[in-house]
Coordinates of C-alpha atoms in Angstrom, one line a residue:
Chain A
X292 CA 0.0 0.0 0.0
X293 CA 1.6 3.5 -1.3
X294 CA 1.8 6.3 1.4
X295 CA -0.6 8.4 -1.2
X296 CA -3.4 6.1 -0.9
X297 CA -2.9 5.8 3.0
X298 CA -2.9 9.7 2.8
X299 CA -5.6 10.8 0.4
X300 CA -7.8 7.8 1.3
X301 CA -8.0 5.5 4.1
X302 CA -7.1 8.1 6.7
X303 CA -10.3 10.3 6.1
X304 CA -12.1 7.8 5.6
X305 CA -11.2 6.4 9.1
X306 CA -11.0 10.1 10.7
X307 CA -15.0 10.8 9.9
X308 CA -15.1 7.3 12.2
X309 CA -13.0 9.0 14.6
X310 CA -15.1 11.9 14.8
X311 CA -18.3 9.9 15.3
X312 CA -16.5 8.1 17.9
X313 CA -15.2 11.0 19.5
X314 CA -19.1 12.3 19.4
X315 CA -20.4 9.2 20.7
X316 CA -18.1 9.6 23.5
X317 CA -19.1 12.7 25.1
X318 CA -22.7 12.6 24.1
X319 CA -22.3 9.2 26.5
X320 CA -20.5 10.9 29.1
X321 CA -22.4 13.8 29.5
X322 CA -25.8 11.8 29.6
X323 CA -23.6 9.1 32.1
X324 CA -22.5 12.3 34.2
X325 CA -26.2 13.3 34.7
X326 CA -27.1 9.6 35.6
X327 CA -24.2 9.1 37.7
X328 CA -24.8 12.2 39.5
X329 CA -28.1 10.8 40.1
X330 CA -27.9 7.7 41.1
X331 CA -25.2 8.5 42.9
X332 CA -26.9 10.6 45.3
X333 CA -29.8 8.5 45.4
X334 CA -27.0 5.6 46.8
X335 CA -26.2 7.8 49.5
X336 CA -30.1 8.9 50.7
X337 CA -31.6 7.8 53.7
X338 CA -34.5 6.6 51.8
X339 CA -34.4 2.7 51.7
X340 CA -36.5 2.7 48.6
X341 CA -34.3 5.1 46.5
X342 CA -30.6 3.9 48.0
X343 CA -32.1 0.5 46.8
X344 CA -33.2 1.1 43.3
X345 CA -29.8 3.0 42.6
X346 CA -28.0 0.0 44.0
X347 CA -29.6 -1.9 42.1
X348 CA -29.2 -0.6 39.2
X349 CA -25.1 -0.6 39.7
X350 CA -25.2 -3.9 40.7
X351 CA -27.2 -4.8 37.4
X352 CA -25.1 -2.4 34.9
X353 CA -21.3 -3.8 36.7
X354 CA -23.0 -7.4 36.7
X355 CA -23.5 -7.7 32.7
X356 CA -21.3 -7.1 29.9
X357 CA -21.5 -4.1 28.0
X358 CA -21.9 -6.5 24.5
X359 CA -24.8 -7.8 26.2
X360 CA -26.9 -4.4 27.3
X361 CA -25.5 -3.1 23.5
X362 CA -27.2 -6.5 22.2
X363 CA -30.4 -6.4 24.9
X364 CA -31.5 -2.6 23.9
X365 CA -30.9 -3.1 19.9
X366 CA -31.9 -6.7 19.7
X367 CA -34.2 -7.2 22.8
X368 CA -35.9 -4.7 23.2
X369 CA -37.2 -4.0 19.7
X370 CA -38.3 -7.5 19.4
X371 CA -40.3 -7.0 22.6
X372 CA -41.9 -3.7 22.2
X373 CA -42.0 -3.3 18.4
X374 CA -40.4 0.0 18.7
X375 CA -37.5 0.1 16.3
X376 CA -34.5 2.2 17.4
X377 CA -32.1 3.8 15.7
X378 CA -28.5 2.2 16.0
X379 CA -26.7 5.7 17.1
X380 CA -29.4 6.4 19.4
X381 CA -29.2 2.9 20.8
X382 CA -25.3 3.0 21.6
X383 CA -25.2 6.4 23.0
X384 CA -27.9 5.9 25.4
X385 CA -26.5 2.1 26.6
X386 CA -23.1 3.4 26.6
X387 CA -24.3 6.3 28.4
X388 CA -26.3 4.0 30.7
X389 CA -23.1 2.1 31.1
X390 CA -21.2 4.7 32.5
X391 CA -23.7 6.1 34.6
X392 CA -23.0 3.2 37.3
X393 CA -19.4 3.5 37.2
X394 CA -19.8 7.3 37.5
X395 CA -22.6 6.8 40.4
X396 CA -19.7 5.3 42.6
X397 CA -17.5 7.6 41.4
X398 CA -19.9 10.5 42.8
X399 CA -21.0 8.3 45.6
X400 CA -16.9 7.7 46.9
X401 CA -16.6 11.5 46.5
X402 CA -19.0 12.9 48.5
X403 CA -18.2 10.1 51.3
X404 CA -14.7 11.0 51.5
X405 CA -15.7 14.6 52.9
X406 CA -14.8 14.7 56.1
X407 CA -18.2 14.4 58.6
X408 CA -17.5 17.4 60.4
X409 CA -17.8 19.0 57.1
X410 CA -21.8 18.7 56.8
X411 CA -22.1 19.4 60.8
X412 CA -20.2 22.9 60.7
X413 CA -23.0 23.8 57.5
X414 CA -25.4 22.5 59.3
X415 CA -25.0 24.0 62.3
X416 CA -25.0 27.1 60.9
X417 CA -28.6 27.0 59.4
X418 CA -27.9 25.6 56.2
X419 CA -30.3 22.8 55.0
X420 CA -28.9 19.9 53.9
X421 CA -29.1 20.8 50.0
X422 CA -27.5 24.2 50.9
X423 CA -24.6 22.3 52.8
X424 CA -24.2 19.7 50.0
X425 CA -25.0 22.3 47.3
X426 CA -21.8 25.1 48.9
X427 CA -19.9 22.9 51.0
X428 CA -19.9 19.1 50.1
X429 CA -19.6 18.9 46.8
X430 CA -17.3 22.1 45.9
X431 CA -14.7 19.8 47.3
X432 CA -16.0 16.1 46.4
X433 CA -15.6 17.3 43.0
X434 CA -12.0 18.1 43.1
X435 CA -11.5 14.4 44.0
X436 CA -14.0 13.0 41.2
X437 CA -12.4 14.5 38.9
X438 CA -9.3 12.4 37.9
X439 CA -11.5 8.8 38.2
X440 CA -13.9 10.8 36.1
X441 CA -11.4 11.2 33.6
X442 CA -10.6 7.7 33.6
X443 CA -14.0 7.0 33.0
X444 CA -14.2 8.8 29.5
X445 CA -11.1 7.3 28.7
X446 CA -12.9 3.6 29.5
X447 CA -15.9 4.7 27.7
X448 CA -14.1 6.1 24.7
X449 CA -12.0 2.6 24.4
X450 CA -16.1 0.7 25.1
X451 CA -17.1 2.7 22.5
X452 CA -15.4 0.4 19.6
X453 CA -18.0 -2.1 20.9
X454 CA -20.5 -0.5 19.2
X455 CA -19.0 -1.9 15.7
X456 CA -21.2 -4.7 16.1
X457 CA -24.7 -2.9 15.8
X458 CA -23.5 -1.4 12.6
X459 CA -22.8 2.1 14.3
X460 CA -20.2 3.6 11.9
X461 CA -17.6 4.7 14.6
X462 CA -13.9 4.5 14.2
X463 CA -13.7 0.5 14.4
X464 CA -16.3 -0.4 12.4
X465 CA -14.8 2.4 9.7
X466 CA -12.0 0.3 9.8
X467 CA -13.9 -2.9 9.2
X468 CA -15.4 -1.4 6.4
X469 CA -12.0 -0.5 5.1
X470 CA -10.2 -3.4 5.3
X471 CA -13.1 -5.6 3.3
X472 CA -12.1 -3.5 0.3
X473 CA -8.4 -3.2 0.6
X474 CA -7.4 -6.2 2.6
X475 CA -5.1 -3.7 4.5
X476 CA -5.4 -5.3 7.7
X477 CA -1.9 -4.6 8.9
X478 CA -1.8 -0.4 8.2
X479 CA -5.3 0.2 8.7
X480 CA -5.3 -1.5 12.3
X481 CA -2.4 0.1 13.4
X482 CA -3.7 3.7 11.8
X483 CA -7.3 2.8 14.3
X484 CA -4.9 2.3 17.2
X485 CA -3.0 5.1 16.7
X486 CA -5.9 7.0 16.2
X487 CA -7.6 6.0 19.9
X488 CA -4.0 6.4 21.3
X489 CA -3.8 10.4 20.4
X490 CA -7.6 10.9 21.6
X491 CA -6.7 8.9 24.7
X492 CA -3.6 11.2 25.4
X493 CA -5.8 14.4 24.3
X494 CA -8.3 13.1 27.5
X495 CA -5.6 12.8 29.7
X496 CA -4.1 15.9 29.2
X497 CA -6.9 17.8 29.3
X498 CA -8.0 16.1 32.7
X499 CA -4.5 16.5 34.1
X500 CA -4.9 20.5 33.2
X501 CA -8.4 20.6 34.8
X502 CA -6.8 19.2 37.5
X503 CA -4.1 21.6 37.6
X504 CA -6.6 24.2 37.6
X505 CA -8.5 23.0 40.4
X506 CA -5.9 22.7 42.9
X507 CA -4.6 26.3 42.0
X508 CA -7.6 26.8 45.0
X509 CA -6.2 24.5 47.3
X510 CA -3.7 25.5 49.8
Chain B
X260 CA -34.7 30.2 80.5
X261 CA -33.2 30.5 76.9
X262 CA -31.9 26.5 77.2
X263 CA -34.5 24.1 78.9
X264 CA -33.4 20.1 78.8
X265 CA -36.1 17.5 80.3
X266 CA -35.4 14.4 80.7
X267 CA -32.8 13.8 77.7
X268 CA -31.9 10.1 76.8
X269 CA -29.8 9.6 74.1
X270 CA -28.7 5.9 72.7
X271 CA -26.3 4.6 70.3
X272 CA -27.2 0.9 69.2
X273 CA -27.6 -0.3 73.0
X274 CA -25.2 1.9 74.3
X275 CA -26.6 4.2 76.8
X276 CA -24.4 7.7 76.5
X277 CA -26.9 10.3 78.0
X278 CA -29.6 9.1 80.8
X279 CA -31.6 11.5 81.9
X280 CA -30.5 14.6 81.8
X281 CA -31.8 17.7 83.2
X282 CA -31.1 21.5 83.2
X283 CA -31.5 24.9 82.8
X284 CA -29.4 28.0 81.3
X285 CA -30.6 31.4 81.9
X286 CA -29.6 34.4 79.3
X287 CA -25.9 35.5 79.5
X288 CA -25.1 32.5 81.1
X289 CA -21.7 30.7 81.0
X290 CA -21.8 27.2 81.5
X291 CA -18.9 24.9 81.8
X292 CA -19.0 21.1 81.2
X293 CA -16.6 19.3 82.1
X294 CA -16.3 15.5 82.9
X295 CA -14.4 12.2 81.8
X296 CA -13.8 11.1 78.4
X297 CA -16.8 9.1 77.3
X298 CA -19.1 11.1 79.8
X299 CA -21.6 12.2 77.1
X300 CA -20.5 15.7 77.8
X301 CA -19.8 16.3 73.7
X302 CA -23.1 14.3 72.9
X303 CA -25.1 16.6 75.2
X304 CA -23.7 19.6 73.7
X305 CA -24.4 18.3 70.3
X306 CA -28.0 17.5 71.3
X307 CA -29.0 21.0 71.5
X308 CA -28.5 21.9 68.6
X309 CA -30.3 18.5 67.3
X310 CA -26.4 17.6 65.3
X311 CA -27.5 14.5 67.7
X312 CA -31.1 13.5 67.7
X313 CA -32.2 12.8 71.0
X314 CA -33.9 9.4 71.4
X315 CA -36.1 10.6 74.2
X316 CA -37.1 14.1 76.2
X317 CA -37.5 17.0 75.8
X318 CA -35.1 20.4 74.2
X319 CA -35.9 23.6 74.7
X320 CA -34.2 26.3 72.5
X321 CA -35.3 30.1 73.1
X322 CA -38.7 28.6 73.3
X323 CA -38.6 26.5 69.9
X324 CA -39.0 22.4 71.0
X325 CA -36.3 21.2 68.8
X326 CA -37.2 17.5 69.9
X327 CA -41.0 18.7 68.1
X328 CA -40.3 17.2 64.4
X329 CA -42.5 19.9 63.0
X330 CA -40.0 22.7 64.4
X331 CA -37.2 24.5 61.6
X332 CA -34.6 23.2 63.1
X333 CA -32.4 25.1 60.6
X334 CA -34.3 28.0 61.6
X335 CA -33.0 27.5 65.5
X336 CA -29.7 26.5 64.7
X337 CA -29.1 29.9 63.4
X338 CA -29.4 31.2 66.7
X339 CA -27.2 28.3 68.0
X340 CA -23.7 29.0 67.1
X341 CA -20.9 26.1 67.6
X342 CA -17.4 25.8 67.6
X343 CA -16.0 22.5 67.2
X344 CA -12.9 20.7 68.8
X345 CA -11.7 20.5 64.7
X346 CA -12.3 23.6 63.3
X347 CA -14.3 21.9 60.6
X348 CA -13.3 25.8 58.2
X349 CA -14.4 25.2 54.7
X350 CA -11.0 24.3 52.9
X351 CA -11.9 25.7 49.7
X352 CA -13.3 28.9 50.6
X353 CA -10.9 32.2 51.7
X354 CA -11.5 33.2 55.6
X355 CA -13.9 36.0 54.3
X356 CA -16.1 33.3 52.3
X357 CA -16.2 31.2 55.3
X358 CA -17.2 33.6 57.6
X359 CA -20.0 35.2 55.0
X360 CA -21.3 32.1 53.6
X361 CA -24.1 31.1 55.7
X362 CA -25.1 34.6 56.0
X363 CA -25.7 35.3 52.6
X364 CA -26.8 31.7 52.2
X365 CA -29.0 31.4 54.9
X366 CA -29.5 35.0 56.1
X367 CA -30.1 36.3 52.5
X368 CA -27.6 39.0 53.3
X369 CA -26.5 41.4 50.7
X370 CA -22.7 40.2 49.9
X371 CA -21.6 43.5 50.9
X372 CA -23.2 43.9 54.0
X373 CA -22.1 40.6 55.0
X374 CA -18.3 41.5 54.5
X375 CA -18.5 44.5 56.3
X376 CA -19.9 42.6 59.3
X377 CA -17.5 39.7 58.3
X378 CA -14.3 42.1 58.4
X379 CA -15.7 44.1 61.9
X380 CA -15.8 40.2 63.4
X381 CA -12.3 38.9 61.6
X382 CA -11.0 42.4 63.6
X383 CA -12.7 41.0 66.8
X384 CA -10.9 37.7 66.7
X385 CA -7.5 39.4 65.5
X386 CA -7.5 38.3 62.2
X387 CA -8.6 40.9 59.7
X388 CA -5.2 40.7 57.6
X389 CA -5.8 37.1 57.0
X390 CA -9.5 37.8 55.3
X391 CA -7.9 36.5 51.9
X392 CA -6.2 33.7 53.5
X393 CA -6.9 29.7 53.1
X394 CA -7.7 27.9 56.0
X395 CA -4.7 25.8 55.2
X396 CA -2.5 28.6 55.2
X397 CA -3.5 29.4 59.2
X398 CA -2.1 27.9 62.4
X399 CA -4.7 25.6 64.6
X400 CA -5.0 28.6 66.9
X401 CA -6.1 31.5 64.1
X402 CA -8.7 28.7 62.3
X403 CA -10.5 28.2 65.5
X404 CA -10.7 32.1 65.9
X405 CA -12.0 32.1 62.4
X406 CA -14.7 29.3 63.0
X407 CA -15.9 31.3 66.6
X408 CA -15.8 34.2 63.9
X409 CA -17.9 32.3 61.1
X410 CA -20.4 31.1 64.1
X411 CA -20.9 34.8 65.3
X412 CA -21.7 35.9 61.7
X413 CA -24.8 34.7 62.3
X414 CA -26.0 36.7 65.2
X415 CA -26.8 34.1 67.8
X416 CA -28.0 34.3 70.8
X417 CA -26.1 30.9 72.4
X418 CA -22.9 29.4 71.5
X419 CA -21.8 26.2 72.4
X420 CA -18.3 25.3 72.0
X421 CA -16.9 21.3 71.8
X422 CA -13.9 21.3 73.2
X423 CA -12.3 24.1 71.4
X424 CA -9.0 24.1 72.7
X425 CA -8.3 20.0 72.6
X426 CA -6.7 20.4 69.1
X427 CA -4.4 22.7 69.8
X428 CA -0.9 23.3 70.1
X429 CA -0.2 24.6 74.0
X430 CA 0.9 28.0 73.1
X431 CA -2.5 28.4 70.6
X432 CA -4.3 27.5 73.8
X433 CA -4.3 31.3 74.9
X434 CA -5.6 33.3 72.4
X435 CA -8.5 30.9 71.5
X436 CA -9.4 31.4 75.4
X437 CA -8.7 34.9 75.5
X438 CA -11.6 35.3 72.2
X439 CA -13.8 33.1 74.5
X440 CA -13.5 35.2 77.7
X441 CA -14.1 38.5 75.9
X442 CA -17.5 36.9 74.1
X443 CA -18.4 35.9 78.0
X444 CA -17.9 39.6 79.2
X445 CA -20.0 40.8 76.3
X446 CA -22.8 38.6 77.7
X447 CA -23.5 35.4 75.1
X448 CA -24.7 32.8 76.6
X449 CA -22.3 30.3 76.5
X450 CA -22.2 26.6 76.6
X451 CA -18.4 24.9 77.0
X452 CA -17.4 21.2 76.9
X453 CA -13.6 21.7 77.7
X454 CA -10.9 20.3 79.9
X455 CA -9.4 23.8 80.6
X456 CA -10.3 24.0 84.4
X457 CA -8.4 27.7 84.7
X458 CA -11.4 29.0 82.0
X459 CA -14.4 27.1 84.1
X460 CA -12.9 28.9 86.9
X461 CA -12.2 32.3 85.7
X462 CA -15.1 32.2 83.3
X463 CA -17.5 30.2 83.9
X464 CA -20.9 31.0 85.6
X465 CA -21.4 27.7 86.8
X466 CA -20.0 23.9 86.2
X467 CA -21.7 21.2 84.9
X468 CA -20.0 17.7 86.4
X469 CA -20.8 15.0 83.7
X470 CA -20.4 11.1 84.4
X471 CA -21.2 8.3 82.7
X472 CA -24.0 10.3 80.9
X473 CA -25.7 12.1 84.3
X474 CA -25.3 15.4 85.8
X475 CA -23.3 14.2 88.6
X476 CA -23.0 17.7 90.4
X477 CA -23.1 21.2 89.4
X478 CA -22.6 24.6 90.9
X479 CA -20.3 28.0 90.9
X480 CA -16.7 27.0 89.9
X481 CA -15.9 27.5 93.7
X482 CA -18.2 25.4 94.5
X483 CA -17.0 22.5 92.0
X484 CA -13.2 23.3 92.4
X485 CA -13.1 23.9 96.1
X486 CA -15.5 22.1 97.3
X487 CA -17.6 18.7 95.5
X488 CA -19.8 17.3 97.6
X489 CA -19.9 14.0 95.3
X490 CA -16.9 11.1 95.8
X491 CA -16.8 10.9 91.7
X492 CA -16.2 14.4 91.3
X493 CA -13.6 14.6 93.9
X494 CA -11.5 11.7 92.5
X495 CA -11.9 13.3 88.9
X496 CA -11.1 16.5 89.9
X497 CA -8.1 15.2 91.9
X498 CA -6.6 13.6 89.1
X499 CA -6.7 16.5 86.3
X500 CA -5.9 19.4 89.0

């Protein structure tokens, strides 16, 4: 294969995959940061009924595969409501379902790891417990869910070649496509690994600044 | 009677920590606790200002039953100041912020206003050049001025203080007491859980004896420190004095 071809060819074709990915990716995150957030709260109430139902759905979400809720919601549940749904809309919504449970006890180990006297010295001053949580808690639980956050889009980007099999054009199935035309198995898996590589190291960089940032407070 | 306790039980699991106590504070009133380790002296403390829920009897706080589950408690507890044994400053806010949060949180204070005040009570404590300052960046001694500072921001009538001293260095000892002392001559009513028997004496209005979760004996620090009627009080007091 001549560098030209690789150039002028297979490498824009792949980076419109890369973008989709890369689209995919925070659509996912952003919905899983709103479940997480959630659910992660809900883990922590005193309500029985809601602590349970967001432990349960943790437990469910960690217990299975992410092939097999990708399969259940394009496959399963079609066949059992009739409803047909799109394939993008089906693998950001499970792969944003998917992180929300990891990001749940993300937020959940967060807020936990605030000190106790943290929420008594709010309280005690009047606040309710959504002001204390709201200006006290998690102001600083954030500052430490930020770098397991980060892991988790890198997780979730990496998951998001997964979603090959349900036809969602993304950056591995791109490649697929590719190589049944070209046979180019060797350069065109190495150019998709490459490819996840730089957007992995973009993540972490930008993470690392954020973090930066946020400890310029700290003293 | 601005602090009225019937009757207060208060259980963890099947441990019994406070059985059945009762008392009174009047208005301007500076009452000392002071007791063993593990004498339920902290837990009383915390129960008026319901950071413990009692599991029986009765609280009374400037007339509001805080042991009623239909009173604001978050309404009371702004009149209920409290000082804790570790600070407990917000880490990520400046001394200014901490000091003007709940007031223009809770208070709905104009920002403003509630530095001015902020600054006047930072001046009080001796720390008005450190408004900009992070907790961090302040011995144990200047963050516990800031947290009495932070409580007074909210104008209350009582403050209780859990054993405000205990985490400090000896020589930060001082000019924690010396902010206490100076709030006592200005008349708050003051509730103190400490082990700094020169304050109860010099301070103190009367002494609460606490053990194993009773009022063993109370009176007028003379009273207490020259003369306890009760055997327990004695030997405690002979072993810390």
């Amino acid at each position: 294969m001549d560098i030209k071809t690789l150039m002028t060819d297979i490498l824009p074709f792949l980076a419109v995959g890369a973008v989709a990915t890369v689209k995919i990716t925070i659509l996912a995150v952003l919905l899983g940061f709103v479940i997480g957030l959630f659910f992660g709260l809900m883990r922590l109430s005193r309500n029985k009924l809601l602590s349970s139902i967001a432990r349960l759905y943790i437990s469910l979400i960690r217990g299975t595969p992410l092939l097999v809720q990708i399969f259940f919601v394009y496959f399963g549940l079609p066949k059992a409501t009739g409803l047909n749904i799109d394939a993008f809309v089906a693998a950001t919504s499970t792969l944003g379902v998917n992180a929300g449970a990891y990001i749940a006890e993300i937020v959940r180990a967060g807020i936990q790891s605030i000190e106790k006297g943290q929420m008594e010295a709010a309280r005690s001053l009047g606040m309710t417990h959504f002001q204390a949580m709201r200006y006290v808690i998690w102001p600083q639980a954030f500052k430490r869910i930020v770098p397991p956050l980060g892991n988790q889009f890198i997780i979730t980007l990496k998951d998001s070649s997964l979603l090959s099999v349900i036809t969602v054009e993304e950056l591995v199935r791109k490649g697929q496509i590719k190589i049944s035309t070209t046979f180019a198995a060797f350069e065109i898996w190495a150019l998709v690994g490459i490819m996840y590589w730089i957007m992995v190291l973009v993540i972490s960089q930008w993470v690392n600044w954020t973090e930066e940032r946020l400890k310029a407070g700290d003293h | 009677m601005i602090i009225k306790v019937q009757d207060l039980y208060k259980n963890f699991g099947s441990l019994e920590v406070l059985k059945g106590i009762n008392c009174s504070i009047k208005e301007q009133e500076v009452v000392v606790v002071i007791g063993p380790s593990g004498s339920g002296k902290s837990t009383f403390l915390r129960c008026l200002n319901k950071l413990e829920e009692p599991t029986s009897g009765t609280v009374i706080i400037d007339g509001y039953d805080i042991t009623d589950p239909n009173t604001d408690i978050n309404y009371v507890r702004q009149e209920v100041g409290m000082v804790f044994q570790r600070f407990n400053l917000f880490p990520h806010k400046t001394v200014l912020e901490n000091v003007t949060l709940a007031p223009i949180k809770v208070r709905n204070m104009q920002k403003d206003e509630a530095e001015k005040k902020a600054i006047e009570l930072l001046k009080k404590v001796g720390l008005e050049d450190k408004a900009n300052a992070y907790p961090s960046q302040l011995s144990g001694g200047q963050q516990q001025r800031v947290a009495i500072a932070r409580a007074l921001a909210m104008r209350p009538k009582i403050m209780l203080f859990d054993e405000p001293t205990s985490a400090l260095d000896p020589e930060m000892v001082g000019e924690v007491l010396a902010v206490m002392k100076q709030l006592a001559r200005e008349g708050m009513t003051m509730v103190v859980v400490t082990h700094e028997m020169g304050f109860a004496r010099e301070v103190g209005d009367r002494v609460i004896f606490m053990d194993n979760g009773q009022i063993v004996e109370e009176g007028t620090p003379k009273e207490i420190f020259s003369n306890a009627q009760n055997p327990r009080t004695q030997s405690f007091l002979s072993k810390i004095l």
